[in-house]
mmCIF file of C-alpha atoms in Angstrom:
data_model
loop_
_atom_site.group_PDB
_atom_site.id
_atom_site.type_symbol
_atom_site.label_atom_id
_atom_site.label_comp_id
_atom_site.label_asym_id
_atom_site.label_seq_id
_atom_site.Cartn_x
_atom_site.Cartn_y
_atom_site.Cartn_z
ATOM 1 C CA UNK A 548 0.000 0.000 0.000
ATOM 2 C CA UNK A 549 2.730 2.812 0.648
ATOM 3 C CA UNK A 550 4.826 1.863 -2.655
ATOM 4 C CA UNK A 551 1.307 2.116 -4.273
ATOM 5 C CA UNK A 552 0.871 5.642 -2.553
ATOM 6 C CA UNK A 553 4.067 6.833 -3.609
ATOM 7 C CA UNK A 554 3.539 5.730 -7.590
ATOM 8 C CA UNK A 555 6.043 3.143 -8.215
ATOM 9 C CA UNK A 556 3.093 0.681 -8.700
ATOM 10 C CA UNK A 557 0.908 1.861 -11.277
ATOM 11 C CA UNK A 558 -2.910 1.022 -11.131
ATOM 12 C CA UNK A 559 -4.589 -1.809 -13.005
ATOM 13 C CA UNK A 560 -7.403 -0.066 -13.923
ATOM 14 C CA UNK A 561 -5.308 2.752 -15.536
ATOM 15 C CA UNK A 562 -4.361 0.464 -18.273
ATOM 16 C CA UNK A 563 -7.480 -0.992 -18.652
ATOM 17 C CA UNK A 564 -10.326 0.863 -21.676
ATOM 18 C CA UNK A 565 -12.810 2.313 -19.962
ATOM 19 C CA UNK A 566 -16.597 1.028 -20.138
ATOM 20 C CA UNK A 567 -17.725 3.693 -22.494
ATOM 21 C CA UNK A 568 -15.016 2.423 -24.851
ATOM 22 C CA UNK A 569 -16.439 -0.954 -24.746
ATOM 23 C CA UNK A 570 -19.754 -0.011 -25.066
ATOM 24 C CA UNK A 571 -18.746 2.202 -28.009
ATOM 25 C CA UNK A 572 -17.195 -1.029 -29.895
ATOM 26 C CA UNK A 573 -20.044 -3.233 -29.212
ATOM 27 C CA UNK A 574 -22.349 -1.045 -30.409
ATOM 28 C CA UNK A 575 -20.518 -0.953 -34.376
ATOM 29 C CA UNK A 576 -20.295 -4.827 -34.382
ATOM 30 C CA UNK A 577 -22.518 -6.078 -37.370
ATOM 31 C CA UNK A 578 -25.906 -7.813 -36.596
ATOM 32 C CA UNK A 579 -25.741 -11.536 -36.800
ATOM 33 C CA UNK A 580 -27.855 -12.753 -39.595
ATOM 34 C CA UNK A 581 -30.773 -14.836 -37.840
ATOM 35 C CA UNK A 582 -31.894 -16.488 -40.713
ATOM 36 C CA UNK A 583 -28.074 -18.161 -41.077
ATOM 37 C CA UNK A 584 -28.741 -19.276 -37.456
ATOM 38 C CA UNK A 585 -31.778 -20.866 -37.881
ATOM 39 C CA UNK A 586 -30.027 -22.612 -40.589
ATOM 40 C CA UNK A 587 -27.134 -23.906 -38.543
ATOM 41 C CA UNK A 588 -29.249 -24.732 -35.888
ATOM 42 C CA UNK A 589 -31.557 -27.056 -38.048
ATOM 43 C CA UNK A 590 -28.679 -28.816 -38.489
ATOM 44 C CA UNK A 591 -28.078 -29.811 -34.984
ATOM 45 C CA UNK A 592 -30.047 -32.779 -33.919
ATOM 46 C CA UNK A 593 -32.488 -32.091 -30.901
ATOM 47 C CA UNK A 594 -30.686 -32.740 -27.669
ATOM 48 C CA UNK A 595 -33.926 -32.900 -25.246
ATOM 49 C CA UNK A 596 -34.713 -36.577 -23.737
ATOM 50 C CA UNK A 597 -38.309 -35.636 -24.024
ATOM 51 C CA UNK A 598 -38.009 -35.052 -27.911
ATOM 52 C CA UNK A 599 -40.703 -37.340 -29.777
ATOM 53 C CA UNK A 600 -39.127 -39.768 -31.856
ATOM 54 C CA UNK A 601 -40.409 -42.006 -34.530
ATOM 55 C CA UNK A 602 -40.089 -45.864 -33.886
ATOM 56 C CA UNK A 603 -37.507 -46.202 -37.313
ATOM 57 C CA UNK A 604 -35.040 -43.399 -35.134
ATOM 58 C CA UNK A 605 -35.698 -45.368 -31.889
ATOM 59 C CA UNK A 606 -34.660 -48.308 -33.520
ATOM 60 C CA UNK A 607 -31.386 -47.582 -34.618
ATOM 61 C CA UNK A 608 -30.183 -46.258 -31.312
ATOM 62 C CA UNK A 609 -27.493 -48.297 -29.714
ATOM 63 C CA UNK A 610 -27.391 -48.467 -25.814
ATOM 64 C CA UNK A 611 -23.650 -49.332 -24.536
ATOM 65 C CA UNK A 612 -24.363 -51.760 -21.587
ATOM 66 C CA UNK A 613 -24.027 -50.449 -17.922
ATOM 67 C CA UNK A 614 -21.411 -51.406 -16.599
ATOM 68 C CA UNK A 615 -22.143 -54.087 -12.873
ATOM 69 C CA UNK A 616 -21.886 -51.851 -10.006
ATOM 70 C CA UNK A 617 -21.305 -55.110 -8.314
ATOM 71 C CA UNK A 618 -20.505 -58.687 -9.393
ATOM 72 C CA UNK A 619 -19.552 -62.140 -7.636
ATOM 73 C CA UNK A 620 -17.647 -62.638 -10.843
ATOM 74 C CA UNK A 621 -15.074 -61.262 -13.041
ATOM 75 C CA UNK A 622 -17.303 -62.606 -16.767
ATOM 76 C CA UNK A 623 -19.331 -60.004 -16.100
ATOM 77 C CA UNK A 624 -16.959 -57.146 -16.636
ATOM 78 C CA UNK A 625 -14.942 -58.807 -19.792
ATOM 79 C CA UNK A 626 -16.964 -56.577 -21.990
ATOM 80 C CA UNK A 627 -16.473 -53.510 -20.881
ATOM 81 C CA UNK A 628 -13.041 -54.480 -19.602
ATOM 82 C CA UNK A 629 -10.321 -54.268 -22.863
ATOM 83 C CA UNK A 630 -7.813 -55.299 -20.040
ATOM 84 C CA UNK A 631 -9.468 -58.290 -19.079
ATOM 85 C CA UNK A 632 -10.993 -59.599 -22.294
ATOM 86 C CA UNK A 633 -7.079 -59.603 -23.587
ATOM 87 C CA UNK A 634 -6.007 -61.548 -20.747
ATOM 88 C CA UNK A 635 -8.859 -63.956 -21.210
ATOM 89 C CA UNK A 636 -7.336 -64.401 -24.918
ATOM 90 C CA UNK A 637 -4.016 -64.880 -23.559
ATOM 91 C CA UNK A 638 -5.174 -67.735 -21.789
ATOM 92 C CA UNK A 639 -6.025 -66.409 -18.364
ATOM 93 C CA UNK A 640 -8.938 -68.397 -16.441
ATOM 94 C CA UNK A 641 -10.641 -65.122 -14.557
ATOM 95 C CA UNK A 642 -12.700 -68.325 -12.559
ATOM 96 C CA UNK A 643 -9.744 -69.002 -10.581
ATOM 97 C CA UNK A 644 -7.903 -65.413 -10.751
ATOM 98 C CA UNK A 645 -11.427 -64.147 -8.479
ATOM 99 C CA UNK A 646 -10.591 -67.021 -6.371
ATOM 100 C CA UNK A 647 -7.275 -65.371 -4.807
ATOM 101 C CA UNK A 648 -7.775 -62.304 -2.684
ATOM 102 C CA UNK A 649 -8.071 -59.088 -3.907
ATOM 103 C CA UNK A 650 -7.046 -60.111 -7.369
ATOM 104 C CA UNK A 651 -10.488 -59.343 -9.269
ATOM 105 C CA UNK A 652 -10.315 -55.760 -7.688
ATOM 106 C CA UNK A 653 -6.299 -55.484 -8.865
ATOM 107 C CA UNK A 654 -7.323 -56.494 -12.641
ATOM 108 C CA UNK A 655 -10.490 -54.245 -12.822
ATOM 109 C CA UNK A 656 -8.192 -51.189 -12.144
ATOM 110 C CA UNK A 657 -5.283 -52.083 -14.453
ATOM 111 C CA UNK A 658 -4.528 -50.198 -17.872
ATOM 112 C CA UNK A 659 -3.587 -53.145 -20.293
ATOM 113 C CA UNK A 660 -1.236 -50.477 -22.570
ATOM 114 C CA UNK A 661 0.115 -48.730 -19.535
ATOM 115 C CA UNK A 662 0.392 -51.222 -16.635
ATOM 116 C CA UNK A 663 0.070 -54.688 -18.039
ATOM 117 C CA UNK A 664 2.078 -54.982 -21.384
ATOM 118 C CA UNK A 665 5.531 -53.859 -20.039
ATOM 119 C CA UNK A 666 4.908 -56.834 -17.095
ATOM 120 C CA UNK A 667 4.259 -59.372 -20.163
ATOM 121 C CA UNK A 668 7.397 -58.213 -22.046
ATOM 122 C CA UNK A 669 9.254 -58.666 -19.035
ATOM 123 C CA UNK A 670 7.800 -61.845 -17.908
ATOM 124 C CA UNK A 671 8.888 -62.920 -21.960
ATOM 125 C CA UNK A 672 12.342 -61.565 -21.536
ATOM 126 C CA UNK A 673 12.560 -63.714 -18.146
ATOM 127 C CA UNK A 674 12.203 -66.672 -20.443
ATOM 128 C CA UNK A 675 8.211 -67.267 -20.054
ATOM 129 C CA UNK A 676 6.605 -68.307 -23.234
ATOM 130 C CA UNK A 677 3.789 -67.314 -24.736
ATOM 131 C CA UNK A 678 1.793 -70.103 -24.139
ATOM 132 C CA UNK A 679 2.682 -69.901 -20.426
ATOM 133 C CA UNK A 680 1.697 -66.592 -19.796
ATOM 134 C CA UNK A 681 -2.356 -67.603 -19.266
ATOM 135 C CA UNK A 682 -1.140 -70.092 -16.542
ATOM 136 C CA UNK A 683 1.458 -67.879 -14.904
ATOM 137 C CA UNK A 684 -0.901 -65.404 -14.699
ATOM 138 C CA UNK A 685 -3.720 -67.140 -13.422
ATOM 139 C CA UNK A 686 -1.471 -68.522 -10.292
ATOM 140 C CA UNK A 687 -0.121 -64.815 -9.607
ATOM 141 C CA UNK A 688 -2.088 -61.943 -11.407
ATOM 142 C CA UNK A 689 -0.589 -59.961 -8.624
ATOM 143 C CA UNK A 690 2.377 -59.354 -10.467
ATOM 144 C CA UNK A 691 0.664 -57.337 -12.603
ATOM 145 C CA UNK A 692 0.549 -54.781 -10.116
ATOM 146 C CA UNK A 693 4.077 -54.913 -9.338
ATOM 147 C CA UNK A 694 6.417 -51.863 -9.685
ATOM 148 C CA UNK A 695 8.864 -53.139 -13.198
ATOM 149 C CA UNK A 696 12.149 -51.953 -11.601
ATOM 150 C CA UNK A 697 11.448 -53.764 -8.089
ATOM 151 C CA UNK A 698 10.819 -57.458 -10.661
ATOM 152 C CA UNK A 699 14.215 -55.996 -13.020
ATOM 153 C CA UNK A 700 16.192 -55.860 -9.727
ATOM 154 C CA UNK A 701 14.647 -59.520 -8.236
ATOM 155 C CA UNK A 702 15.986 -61.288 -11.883
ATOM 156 C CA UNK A 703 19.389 -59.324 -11.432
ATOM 157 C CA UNK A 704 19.440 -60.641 -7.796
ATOM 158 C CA UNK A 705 19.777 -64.299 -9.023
ATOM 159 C CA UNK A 706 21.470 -63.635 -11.888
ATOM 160 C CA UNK A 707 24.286 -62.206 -9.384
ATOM 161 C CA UNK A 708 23.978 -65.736 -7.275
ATOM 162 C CA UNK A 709 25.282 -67.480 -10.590
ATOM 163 C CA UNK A 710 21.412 -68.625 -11.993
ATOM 164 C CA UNK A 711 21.623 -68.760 -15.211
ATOM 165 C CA UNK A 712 18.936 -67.515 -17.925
ATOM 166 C CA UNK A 713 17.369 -71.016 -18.229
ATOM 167 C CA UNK A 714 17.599 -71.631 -14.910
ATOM 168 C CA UNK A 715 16.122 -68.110 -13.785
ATOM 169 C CA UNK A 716 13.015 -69.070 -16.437
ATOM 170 C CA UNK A 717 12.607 -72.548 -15.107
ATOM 171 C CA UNK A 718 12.459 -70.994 -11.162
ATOM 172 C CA UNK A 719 9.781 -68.594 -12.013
ATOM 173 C CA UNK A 720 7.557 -70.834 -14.365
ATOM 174 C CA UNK A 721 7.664 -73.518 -11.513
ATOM 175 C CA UNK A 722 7.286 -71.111 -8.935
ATOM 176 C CA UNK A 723 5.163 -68.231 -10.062
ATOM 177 C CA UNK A 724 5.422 -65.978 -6.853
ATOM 178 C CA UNK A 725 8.632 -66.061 -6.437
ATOM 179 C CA UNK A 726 9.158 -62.304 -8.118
ATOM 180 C CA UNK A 727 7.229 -60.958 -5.682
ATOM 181 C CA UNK A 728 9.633 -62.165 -3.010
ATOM 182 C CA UNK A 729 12.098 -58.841 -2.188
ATOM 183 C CA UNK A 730 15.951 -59.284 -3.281
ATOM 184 C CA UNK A 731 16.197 -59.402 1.069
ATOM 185 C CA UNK A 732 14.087 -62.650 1.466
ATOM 186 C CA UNK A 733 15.274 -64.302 -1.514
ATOM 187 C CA UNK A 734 18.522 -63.868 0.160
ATOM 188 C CA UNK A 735 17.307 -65.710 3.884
ATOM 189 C CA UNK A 736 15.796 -68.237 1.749
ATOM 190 C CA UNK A 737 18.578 -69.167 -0.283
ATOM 191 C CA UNK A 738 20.761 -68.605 3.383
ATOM 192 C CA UNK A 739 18.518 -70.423 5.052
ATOM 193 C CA UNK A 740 18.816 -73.857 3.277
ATOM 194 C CA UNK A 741 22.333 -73.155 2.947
ATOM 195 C CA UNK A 742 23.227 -73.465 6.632
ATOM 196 C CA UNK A 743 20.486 -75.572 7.935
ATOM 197 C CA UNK A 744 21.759 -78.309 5.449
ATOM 198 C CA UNK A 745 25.572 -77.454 5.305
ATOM 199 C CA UNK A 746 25.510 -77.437 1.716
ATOM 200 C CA UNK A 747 28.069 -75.745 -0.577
ATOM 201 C CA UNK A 748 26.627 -72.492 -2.218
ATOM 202 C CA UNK A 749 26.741 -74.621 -5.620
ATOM 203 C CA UNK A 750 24.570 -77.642 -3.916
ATOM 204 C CA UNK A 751 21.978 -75.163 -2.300
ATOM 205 C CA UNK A 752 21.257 -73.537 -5.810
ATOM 206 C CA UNK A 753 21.201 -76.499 -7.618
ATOM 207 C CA UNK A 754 18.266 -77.849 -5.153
ATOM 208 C CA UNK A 755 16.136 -75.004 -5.202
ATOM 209 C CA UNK A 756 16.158 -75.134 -8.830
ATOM 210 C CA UNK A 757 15.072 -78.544 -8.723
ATOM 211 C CA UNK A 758 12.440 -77.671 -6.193
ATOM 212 C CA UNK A 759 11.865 -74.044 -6.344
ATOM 213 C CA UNK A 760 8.777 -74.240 -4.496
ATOM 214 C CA UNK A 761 11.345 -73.845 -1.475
ATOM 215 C CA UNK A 762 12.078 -70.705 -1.852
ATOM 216 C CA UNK A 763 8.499 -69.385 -1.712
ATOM 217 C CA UNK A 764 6.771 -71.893 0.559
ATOM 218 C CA UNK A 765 6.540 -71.746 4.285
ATOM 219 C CA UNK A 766 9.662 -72.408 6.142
ATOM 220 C CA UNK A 767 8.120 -74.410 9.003
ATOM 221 C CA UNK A 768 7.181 -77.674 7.689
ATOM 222 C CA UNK A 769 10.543 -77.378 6.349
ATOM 223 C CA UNK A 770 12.123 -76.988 9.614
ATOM 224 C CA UNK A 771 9.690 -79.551 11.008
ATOM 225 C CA UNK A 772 10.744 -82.564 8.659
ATOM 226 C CA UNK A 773 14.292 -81.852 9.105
ATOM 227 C CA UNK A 774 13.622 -82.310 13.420
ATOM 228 C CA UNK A 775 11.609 -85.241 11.972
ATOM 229 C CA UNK A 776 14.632 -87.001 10.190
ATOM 230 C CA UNK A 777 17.196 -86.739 12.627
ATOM 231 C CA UNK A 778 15.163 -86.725 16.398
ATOM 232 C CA UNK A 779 12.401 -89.729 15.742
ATOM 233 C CA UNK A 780 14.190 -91.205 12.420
ATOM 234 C CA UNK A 781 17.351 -91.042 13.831
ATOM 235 C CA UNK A 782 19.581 -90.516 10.439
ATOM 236 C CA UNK A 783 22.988 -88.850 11.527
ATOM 237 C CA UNK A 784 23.210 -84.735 9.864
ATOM 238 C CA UNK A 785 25.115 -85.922 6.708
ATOM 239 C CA UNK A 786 22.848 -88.963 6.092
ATOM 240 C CA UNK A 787 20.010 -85.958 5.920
ATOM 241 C CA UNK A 788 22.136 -83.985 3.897
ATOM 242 C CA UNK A 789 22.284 -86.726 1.353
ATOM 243 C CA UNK A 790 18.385 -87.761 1.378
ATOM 244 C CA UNK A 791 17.556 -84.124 1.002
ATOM 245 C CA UNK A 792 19.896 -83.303 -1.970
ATOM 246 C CA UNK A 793 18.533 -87.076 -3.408
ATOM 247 C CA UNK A 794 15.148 -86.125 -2.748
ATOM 248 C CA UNK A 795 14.202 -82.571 -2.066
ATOM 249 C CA UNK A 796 10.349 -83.137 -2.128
ATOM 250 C CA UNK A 797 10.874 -85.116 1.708
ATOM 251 C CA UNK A 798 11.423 -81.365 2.913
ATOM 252 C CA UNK A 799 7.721 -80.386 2.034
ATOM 253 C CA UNK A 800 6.129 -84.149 2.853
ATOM 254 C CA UNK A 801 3.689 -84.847 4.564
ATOM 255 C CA UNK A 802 5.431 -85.541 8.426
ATOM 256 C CA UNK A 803 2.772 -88.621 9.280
ATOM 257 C CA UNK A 804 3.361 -90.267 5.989
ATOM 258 C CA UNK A 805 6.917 -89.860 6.292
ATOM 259 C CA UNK A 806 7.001 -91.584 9.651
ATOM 260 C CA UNK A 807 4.765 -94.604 8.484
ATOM 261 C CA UNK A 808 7.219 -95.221 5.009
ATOM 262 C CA UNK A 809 10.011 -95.251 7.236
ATOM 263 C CA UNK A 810 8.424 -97.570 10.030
ATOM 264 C CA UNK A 811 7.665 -99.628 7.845
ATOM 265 C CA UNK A 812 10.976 -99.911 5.610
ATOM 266 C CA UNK A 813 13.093 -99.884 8.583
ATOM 267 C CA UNK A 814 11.117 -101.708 11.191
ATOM 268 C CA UNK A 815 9.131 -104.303 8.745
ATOM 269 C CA UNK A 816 11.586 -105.268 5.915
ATOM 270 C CA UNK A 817 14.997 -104.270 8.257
ATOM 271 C CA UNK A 818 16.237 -101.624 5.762
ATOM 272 C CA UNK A 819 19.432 -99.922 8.066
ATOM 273 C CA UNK A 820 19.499 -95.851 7.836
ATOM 274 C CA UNK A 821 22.853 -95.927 5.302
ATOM 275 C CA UNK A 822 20.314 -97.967 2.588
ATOM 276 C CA UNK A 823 17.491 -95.381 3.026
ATOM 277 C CA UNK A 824 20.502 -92.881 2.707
ATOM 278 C CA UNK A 825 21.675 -94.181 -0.617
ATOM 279 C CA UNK A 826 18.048 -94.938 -1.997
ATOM 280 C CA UNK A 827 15.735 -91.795 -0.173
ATOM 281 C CA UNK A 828 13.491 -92.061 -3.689
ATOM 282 C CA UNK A 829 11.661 -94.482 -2.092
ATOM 283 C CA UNK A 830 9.803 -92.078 0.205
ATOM 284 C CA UNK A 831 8.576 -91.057 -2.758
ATOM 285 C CA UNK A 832 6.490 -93.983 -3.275
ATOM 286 C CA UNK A 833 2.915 -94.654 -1.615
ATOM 287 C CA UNK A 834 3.379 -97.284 1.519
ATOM 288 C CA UNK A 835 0.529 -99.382 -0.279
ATOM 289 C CA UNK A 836 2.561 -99.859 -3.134
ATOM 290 C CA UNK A 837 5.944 -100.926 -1.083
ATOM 291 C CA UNK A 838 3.659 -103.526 1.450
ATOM 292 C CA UNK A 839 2.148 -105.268 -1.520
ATOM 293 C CA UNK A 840 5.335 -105.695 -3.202
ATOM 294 C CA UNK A 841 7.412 -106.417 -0.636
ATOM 295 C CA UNK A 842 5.132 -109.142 0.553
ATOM 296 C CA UNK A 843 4.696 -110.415 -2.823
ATOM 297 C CA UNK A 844 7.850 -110.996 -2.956
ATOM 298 C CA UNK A 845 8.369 -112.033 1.141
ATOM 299 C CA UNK A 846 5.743 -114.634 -0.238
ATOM 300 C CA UNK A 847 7.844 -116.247 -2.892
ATOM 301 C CA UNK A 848 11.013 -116.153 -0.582
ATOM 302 C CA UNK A 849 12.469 -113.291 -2.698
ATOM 303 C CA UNK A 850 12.925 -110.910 -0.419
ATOM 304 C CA UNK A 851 16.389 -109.718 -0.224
ATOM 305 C CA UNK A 852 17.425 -106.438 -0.029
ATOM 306 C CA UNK A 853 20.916 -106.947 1.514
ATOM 307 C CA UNK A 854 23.456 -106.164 -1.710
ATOM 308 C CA UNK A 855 25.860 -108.656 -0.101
ATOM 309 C CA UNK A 856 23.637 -111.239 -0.750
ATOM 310 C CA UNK A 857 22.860 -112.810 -3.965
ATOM 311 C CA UNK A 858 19.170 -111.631 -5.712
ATOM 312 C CA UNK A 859 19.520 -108.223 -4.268
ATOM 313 C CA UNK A 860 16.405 -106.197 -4.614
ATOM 314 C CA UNK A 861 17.469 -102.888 -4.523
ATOM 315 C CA UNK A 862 14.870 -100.308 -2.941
ATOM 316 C CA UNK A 863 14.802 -98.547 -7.237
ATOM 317 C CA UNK A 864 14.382 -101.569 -8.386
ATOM 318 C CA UNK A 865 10.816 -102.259 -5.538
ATOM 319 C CA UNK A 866 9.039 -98.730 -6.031
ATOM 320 C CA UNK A 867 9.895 -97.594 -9.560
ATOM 321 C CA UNK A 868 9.602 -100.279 -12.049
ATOM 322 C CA UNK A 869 5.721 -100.401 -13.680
ATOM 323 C CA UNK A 870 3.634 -103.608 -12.245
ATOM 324 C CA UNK A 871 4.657 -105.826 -15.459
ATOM 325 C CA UNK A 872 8.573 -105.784 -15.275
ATOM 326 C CA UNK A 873 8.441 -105.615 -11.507
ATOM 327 C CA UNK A 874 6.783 -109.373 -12.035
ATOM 328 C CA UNK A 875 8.544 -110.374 -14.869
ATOM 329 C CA UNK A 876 11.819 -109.257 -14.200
ATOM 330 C CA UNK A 877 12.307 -108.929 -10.298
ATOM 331 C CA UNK A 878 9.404 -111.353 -8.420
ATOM 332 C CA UNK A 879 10.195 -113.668 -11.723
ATOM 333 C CA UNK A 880 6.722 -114.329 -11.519
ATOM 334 C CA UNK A 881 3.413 -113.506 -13.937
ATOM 335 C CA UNK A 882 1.223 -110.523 -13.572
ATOM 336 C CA UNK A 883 -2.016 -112.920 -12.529
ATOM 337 C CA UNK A 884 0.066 -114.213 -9.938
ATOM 338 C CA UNK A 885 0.411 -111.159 -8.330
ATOM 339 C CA UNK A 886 -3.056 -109.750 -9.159
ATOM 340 C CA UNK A 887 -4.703 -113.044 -7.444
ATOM 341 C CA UNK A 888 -1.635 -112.882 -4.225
ATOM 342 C CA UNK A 889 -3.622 -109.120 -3.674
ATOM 343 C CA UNK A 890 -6.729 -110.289 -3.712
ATOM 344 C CA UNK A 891 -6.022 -112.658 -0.748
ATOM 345 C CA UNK A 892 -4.694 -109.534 1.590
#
């Protein structure tokens, strides 16, 4: 206010034509031509909702479907959805994406060109195919919400613990959640199995790439079969070692059946720990399949699983073979043999 007292401001309004001036120019503007305007305006179809139409003009008006204000499934918003109806052509089953929590809610607000192709390109430069993406996606769609330079820095992650491109693909395809496991927890997994086991850093990566389930499964069963093995199985920390490198799968099995197959293998047919060590496949098998065969053969006096004696049976040789060689070429009996022995149990 005082610079504007003393002048060094100088007043809007003094720049400004005054409203005579204005006046004065609206006043010689030309007069618009109202028979042009009725002209243009014809033109213009009527815009009132209350405008009487004929039943031809009703007829070719096209209503776009409303769009659900609420559905109990995701079919009902593929049409007016251009992100999910291309996801249903790559191969994505929405039935089981509205399953997981959330999920239906994540896709509904996705762009497809601004959020979801970059995640497809990257999932394709991982080493997914095409014709994996609809099943990858329909295990995790969460990824597609996932920030690109978080999933860029996961892949670079294993890629600086030695996995190599293949074995980076085959790690996510088998274990589709595993990019949305932070560089940090990838890290205590990997650490995890490393020192619980004692194996080399080679020997820990080579197991979870044949089960990469580990790294994104829960850690207690895990810890739980391992007390398992050596407290009631009583097989010494290398012999474990051994059956889980063999056999990663007995990490994630079931802890009753695992008790029962070894009860009975060790307690019933007198296999010693250092056998189970060398053949841990066979917890593998289903204990139905092991009784009947081992009796089978207890019941022709064939029995022998001791390599130092002659007709060794080895534990492979019991659980793996199909029904017909097992006969032929181990039991040295015919398949009706056996099928009438099992009807007698």
């Amino acid at each position: 206010p005082d610079s504007a007292k003393g002048g060094s401001f100088s007043s809007p309004e003094s720049n400004l034509p005054s409203v005579q001036q204005e006046r004065a120019k609206a006043e010689t503007l030309p007069d618009l031509n109202a028979k042009i305007l009725d002209e243009d305006w014809d033109d213009i179809p009527p815009s009132s909702a209350l405008e009487v139409i004929s039943e031809e003009e009703a007829v070719q008006i096209i209503a776009e479907p409303l769009l659900p204000i609420q559905s109990s499934t995701l079919r009902d918003y593929v049409d007016h959805s251009e992100t999910l109806a291309k996801l249903v052509h790559l191969g994505v089953d929405l039935s089981q994406v509205e399953k997981r929590q959330k999920a239906g809610q994540l896709l509904l607000t996705l762009d497809f060109e601004k959020d979801v192709k970059k995640i497809l390109l990257f999932l394709k430069d991982v080493g997914i195919k095409d014709n994996q993406l609809g099943p990858f996606l329909t295990k995790n769609p969460y990824i597609l919400g996932e920030d690109l330079e978080a999933l860029e820095i996961r892949v670079a992650y294993l890629k600086s613990k030695k996995f190599g491109q293949s074995e980076i693909a085959q790690l996510v395809s088998r274990a589709p959640y595993l990019l949305l496991f932070s560089v940090e927890r990838l890290d205590n997994r990997l650490g995890f199995f490393k020192n619980e086991l004692g194996l080399s850093v080679k020997k820990t990566k080579d197991l979870v790439i044949r089960l990469p389930r580990l790294l994104t499964g829960k850690l207690e069963p895990v810890k739980e079969n391992l007390q398992v093995c050596q407290i009631e199985l009583g097989f010494q920390r290398n012999e474990i070692q051994q059956i889980v490198f063999k056999t990663p799968k007995i990490l994630t099995a079931s802890k009753k059946r695992l008790k029962q197959t070894f009860d009975y293998l060790h307690n019933i047919m007198g296999i010693p720990h250092h056998m189970l060590t060398r053949f841990p496949q066979v917890f593998n098998s289903k204990l139905l399949r092991i009784r009947e065969r081992h009796m089978f053969l207890a019941f022709l006096g064939r029995a022998q699983y001791d390599p130092a004696q002659p007709s060794y049976i080895s534990l492979d040789q019991l659980v793996s073979l199909p029904d017909e060689v097992f006969c032929t070429e181990i039991a040295k009996a015919s398949m009706q043999d056996f099928e009438k022995f099992l009807k007698t149990l």
